[in-house]
Coordinates of C-alpha atoms and ligand atoms in Angstrom, one line a residue:
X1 CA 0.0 0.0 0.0
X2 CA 2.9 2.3 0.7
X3 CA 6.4 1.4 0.1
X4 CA 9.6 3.9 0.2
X5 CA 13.3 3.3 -1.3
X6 CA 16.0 4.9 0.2
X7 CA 13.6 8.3 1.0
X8 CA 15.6 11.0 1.9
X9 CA 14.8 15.0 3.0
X10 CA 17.0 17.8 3.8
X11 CA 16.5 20.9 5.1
X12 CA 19.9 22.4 4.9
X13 CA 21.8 21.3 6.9
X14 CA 19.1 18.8 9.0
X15 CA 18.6 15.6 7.8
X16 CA 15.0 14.8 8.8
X17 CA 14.7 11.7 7.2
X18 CA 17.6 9.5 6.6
X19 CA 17.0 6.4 3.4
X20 CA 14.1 5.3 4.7
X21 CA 12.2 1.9 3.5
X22 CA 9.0 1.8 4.8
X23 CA 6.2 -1.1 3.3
X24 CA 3.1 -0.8 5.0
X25 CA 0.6 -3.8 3.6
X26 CA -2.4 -4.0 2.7
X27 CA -4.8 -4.9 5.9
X28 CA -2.0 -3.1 8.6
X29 CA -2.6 -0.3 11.1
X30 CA 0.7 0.3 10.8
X31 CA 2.3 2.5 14.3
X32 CA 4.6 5.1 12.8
X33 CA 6.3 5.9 16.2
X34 CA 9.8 8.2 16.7
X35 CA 10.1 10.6 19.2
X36 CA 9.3 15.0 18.6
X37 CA 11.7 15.6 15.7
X38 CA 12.6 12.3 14.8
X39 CA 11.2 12.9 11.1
X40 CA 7.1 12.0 11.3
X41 CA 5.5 14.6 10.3
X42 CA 7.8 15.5 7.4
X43 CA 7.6 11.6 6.0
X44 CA 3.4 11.8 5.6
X45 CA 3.9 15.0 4.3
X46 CA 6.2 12.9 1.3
X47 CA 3.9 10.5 1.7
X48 CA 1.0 12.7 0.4
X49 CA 2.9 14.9 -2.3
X50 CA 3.3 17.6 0.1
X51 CA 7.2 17.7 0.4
X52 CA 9.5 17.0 -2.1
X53 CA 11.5 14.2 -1.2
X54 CA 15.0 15.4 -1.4
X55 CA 16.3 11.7 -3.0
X56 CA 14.4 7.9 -2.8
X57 CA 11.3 6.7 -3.9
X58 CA 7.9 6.8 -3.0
X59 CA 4.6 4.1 -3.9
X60 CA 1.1 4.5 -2.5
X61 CA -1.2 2.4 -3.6
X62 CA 1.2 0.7 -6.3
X63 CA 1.5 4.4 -8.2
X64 CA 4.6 6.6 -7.9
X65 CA 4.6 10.1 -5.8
X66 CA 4.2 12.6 -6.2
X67 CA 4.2 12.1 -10.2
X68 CA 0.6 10.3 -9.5
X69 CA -0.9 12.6 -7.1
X70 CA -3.9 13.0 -9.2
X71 CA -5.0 9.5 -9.3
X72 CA -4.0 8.3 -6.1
X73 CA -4.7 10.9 -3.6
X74 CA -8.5 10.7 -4.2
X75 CA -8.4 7.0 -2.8
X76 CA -6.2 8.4 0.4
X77 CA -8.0 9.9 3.8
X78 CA -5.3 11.9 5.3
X79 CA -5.1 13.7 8.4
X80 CA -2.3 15.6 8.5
X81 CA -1.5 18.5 11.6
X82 CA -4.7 19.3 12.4
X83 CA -7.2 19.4 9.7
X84 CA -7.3 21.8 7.3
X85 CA -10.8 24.1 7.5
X86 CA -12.2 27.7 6.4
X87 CA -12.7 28.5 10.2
X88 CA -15.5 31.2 9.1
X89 CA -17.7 28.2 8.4
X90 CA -19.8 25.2 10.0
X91 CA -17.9 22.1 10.0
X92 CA -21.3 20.6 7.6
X93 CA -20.3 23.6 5.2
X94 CA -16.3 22.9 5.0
X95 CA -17.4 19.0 4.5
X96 CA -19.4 19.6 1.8
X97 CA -16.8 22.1 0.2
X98 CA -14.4 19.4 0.7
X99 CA -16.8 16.3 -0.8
X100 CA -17.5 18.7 -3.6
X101 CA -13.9 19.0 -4.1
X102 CA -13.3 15.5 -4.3
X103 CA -13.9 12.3 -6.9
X104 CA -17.0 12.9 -8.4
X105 CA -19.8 11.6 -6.1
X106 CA -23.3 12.2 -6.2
X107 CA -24.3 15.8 -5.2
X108 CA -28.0 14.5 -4.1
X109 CA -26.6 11.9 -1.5
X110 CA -24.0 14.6 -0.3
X111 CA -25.5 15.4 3.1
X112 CA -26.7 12.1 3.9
X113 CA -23.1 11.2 3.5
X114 CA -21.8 13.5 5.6
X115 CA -24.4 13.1 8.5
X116 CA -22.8 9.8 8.1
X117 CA -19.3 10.6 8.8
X118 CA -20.0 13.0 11.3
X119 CA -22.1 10.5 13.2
X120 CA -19.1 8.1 13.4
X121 CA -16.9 10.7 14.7
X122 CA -19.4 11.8 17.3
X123 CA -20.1 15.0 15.7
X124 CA -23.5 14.3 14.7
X125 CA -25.2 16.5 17.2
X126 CA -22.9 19.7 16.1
X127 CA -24.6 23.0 15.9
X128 CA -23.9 25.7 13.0
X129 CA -20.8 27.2 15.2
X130 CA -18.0 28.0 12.9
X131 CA -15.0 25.9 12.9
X132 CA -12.9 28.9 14.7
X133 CA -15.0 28.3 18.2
X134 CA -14.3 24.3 17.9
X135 CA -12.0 23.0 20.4
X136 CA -8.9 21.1 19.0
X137 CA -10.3 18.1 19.8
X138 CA -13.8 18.9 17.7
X139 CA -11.5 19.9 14.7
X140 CA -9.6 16.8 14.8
X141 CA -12.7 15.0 14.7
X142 CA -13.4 17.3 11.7
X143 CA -10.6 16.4 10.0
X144 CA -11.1 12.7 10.2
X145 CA -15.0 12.9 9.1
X146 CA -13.0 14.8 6.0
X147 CA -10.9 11.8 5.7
X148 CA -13.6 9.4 5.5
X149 CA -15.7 11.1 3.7
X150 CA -13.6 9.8 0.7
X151 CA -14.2 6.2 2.1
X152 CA -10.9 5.8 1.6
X153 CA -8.8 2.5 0.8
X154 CA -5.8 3.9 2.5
X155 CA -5.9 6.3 5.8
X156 CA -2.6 8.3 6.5
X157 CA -3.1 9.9 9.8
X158 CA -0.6 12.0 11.7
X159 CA -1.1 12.0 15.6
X160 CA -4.8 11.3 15.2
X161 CA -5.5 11.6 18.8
X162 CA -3.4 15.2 19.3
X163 CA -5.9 17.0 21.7
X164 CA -8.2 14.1 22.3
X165 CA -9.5 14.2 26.2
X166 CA -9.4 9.9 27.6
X167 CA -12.8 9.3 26.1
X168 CA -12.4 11.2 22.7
X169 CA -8.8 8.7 22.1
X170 CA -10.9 5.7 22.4
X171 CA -13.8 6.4 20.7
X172 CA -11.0 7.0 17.8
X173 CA -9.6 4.2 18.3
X174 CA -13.1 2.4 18.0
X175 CA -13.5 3.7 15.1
X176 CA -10.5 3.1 13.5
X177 CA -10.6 -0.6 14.6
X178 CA -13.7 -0.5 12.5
X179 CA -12.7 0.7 9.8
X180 CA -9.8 -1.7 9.6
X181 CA -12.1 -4.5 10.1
X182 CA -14.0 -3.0 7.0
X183 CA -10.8 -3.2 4.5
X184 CA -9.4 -0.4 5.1
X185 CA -5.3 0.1 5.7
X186 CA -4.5 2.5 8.1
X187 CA -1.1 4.3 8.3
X188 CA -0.7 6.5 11.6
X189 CA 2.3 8.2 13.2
X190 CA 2.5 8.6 17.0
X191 CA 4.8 9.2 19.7
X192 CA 2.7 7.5 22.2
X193 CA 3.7 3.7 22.8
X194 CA 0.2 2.6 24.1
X195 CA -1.3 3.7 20.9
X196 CA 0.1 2.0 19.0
X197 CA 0.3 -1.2 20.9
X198 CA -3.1 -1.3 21.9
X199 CA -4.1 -0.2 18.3
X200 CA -1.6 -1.5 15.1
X201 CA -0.5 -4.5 13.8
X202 CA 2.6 -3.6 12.5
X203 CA 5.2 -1.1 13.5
X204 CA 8.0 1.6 12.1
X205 CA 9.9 3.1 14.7
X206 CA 12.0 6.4 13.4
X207 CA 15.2 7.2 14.9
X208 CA 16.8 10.7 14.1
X209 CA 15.6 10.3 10.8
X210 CA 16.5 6.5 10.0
X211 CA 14.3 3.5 10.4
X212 CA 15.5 1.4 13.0
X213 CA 12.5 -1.3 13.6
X214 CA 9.8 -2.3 10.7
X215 CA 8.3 -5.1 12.3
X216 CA 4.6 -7.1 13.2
X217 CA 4.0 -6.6 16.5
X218 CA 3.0 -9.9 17.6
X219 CA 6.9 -10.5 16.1
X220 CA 8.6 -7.9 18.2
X221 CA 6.1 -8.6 21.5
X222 CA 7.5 -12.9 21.0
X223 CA 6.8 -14.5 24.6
X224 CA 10.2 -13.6 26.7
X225 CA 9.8 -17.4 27.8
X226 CA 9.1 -16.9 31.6
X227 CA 5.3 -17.2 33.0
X228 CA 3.7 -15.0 35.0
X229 CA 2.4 -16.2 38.0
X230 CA -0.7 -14.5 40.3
X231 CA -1.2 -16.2 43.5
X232 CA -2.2 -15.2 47.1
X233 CA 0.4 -18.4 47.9
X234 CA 3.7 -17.3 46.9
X235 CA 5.9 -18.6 49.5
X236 CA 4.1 -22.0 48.6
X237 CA 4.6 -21.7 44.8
X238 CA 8.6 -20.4 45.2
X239 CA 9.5 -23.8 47.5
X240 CA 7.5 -25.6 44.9
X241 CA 9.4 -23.5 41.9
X242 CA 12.8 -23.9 43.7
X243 CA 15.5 -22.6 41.2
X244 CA 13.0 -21.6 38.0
X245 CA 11.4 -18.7 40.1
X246 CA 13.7 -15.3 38.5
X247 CA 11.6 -12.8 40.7
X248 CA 9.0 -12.8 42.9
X249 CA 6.9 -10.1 45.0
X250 CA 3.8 -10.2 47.7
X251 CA 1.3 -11.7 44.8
X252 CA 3.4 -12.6 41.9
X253 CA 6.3 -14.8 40.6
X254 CA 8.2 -14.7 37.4
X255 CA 9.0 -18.0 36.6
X256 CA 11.3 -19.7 34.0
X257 CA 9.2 -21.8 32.1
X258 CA 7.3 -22.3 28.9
X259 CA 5.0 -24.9 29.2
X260 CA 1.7 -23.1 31.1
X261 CA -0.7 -25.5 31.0
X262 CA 2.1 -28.3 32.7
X263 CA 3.1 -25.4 35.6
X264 CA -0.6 -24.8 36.4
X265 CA -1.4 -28.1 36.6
X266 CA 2.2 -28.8 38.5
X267 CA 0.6 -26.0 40.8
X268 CA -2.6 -26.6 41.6
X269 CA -2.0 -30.3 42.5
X270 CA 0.2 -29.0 44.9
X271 CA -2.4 -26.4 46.7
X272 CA -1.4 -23.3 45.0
X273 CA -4.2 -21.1 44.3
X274 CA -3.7 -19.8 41.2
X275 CA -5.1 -16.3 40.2
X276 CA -3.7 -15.5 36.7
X277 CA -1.2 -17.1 34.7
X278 CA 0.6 -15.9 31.4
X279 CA 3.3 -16.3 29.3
X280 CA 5.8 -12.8 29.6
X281 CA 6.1 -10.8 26.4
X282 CA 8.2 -7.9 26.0
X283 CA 7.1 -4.7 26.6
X284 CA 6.9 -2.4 23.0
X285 CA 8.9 0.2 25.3
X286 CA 11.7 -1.7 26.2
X287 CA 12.1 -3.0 22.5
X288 CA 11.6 0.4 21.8
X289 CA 13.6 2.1 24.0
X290 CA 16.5 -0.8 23.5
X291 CA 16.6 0.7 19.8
X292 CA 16.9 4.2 19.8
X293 CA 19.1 6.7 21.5
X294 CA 19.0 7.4 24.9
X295 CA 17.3 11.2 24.1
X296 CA 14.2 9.9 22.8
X297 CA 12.4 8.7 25.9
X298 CA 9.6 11.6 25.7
X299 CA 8.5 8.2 23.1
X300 CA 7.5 6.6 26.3
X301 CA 4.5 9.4 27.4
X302 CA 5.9 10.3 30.0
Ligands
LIG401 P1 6.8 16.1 16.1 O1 6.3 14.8 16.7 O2 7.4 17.1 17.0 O3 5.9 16.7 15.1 P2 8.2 14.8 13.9 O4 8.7 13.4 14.1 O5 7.0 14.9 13.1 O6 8.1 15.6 15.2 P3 9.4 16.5 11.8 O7 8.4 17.6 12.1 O8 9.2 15.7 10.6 O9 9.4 15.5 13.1 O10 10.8 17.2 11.9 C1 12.0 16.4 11.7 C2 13.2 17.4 11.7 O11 13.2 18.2 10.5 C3 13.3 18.3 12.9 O12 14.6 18.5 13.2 C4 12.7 19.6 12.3 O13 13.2 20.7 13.0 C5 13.1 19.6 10.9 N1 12.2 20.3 10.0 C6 10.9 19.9 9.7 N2 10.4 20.8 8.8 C7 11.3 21.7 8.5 C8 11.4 22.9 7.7 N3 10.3 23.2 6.9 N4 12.5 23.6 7.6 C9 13.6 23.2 8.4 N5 13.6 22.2 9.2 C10 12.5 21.4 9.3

C-alpha cells in the first residue's frame, strides 16, 4: 500500500529523514512511532505529495509520488497536523466544500453522507458554530469525518488523537478498529507507545531520521519465555518452583518456564491457588527504547 526506497529530506543542513524503507501492507494499522523531531510529520507530508522528497522513492497504492498525485490521492484519507478548515464556516459547510472538491460523487446523497461521517466521529449533534469556536479536539474529529468522507482504501493519519481528552482517544480508536475491520489500511504516526500497541499490527519506529525497527507486532512482542504467575500463595509456589522462580513479590512470581498449561497443573495439585497465569512478552517500550538513543524517551508518554 505504501512502500519507500532509500527516501531522503534535507532541510539544509538537517537531515530529517535519513533512506528510509517503509512497506506498509495492505490490511496493517501500521504504528509510525519516533520521538518529537525524529522525522514523522515531514515523512506523511512525502507520503502525500506535500514535500518533495530530497532523494528515494515513494509508492502509494502501487502508483509513484508525487508524479501520480492525481489519481491516487482521491483514494487516500489523510489527516495531516490538524485538519485543514475555512474556520469562518460550519464544519457541515467545510465537509461539503471538501466532498465537492473531491472524486465525483453524487451531489443528491452529499448530506446524507456526511451526517454519516459525522455521526461516526461523534459530531453528529454539532450545531452551526463556525470551525474557529471548535475545540482542538472537535476539529480533529473534523478532520477525520474529512478523511472518511472519501471512504478511503488507505488512511494516513498524523497523531490522530493530538488534543483528544481519555474518552475522545478511544472512541477514535473504536473507530478506527472498524474501519480496519472493514478493508481499510490505516497508516498512523505517534509518539505514544500505548497507541500503538493497543491499536496496530505492524510497527515503524523512526530514529533521528533513520528507520531502526519495521516489524509485526505480535513478532517484536514474541513471549520472553518466563510465566507469569498471580497467586495469594507465593511462598508455597517459590518452594514448589525452587531454582526456575527469577523474581517474585507479595502476589506474583516470574517464573522460568514455557510450558503453562504443565506449571498450572504442576501447581494446583500442589495447593497453590492460582489467580492469573501468562506467558511474559516484552514490553513495545523496552524494544523500543532498547533501539533508539537514549534522548528519545519523551516516546515513552511520560
Ligand atoms: P513532532 O512529533 O514534533 O511533530 P516529527 O517526528 O513529526 O516531530 P518533523 O516535524 O518531521 O518531526 O521534523 C524532523 C526534523 O526536521 C526536525 O529537526 C525539524 O526541526 C526539521 N524540519 C521539519 N520541517 C522543517 C522545515 N520546513 N525547515 C527546516 N527544518 C525542518
Amino acid at each position: 500500500m505504501i512502500t519507500t526506497r532509500g527516501l531522503t529530506k534535507r532541510f539544509g543542513q538537517i537531515v530529517a529523514v535519513d533512506h528510509l524503507d517503509l512497506d506498509v501492507r495492505e490490511g496493517d494499522i501500521y504504528g509510525f512511532l519516533g520521538a518529537n523531531g525524529s522525522g514523522k510529520t515531514t515523512t506523511v507530508r512525502m507520503l502525500l505529495g506535500l514535500v518533495l522528497a530530497t532523494s528515494g522513492e515513494i509508492s502509494v497504492l502501487g502508483q509513484a509520488m508525487p508524479a501520480s498525485a492525481r489519481a491516487v490521492l482521491p483514494e487516500v484519507g489523510a489527516l495531516v497536523e490538524g485538519p485543514a478548515a475555512y474556520r469562518n464556516l460550519s464544519g457541515r459547510v467545510n465537509l461539503a466544500l471538501f466532498d465537492a472538491m473531491g472524486p465525483e460523487r453524487d451531489p443528491s446523497t452529499r448530506d446524507k453522507r456526511i451526517e454519516e461521517v459525522l455521526e461516526k466521529v461523534g459530531l453528529a449533534a454539532v450545531d452551526k458554530r463556525p470551525v474557529r469556536a471548535y475545540s482542538l479536539g472537535m476539529r480533529q474529529r473534523l478532520g477525520l469525518a474529512g478523511a472518511l468522507l472519501r471512504r478511503p482504501r488507505l488512511l494516513v493519519l498524523d497523531e490522530p488523537t493530538n488534543g483528544l481528552d481519555p474518552q475522545g482517544i478511544r472512541e477514535i480508536r473504536a473507530l478506527l478498529l472498524q474501519l480496519h475491520a472493514a478493508g481499510t489500511t490505516i497508516f498512523l504516526s505517534s509518539h505514544l507507545l500505548a497507541e500503538v500497541e493497543q491499536l496496530c499490527t505492524r510497527v515503524g519506529v523512526l530514529d533521528q531520521g533513520r528507520l531502526v525497527i519495521q516489524e509485526e507486532l505480535a513478532t517484536l512482542q514474541q513471549p520472553t519465555g518466563r510465566t507469569l504467575v498471580r497467586t495469594p500463595d507465593v511462598q508455597l509456589a517459590r518452594g514448589l518452583l525452587d531454582g526456575q522462580v527469577e523474581h517474585h513479590d507479595d502476589a506474583s512470581l516470574l517464573v522460568r518456564v514455557t510450558d503453562v498449561a504443565a506449571l498450572n497443573s504442576r501447581l494446583v495439585t500442589r495447593g497453590v491457588r492460582v489467580e492469573e497465569l501468562s506467558p511474559e512478552r516484552r514490553a513495545l517500550e523496552d524494544i523500543v527504547l532498547a533501539a533508539t538513543q537514549p534522548t528519545s524517551d519523551q516516546l515513552t508518554g511520560r
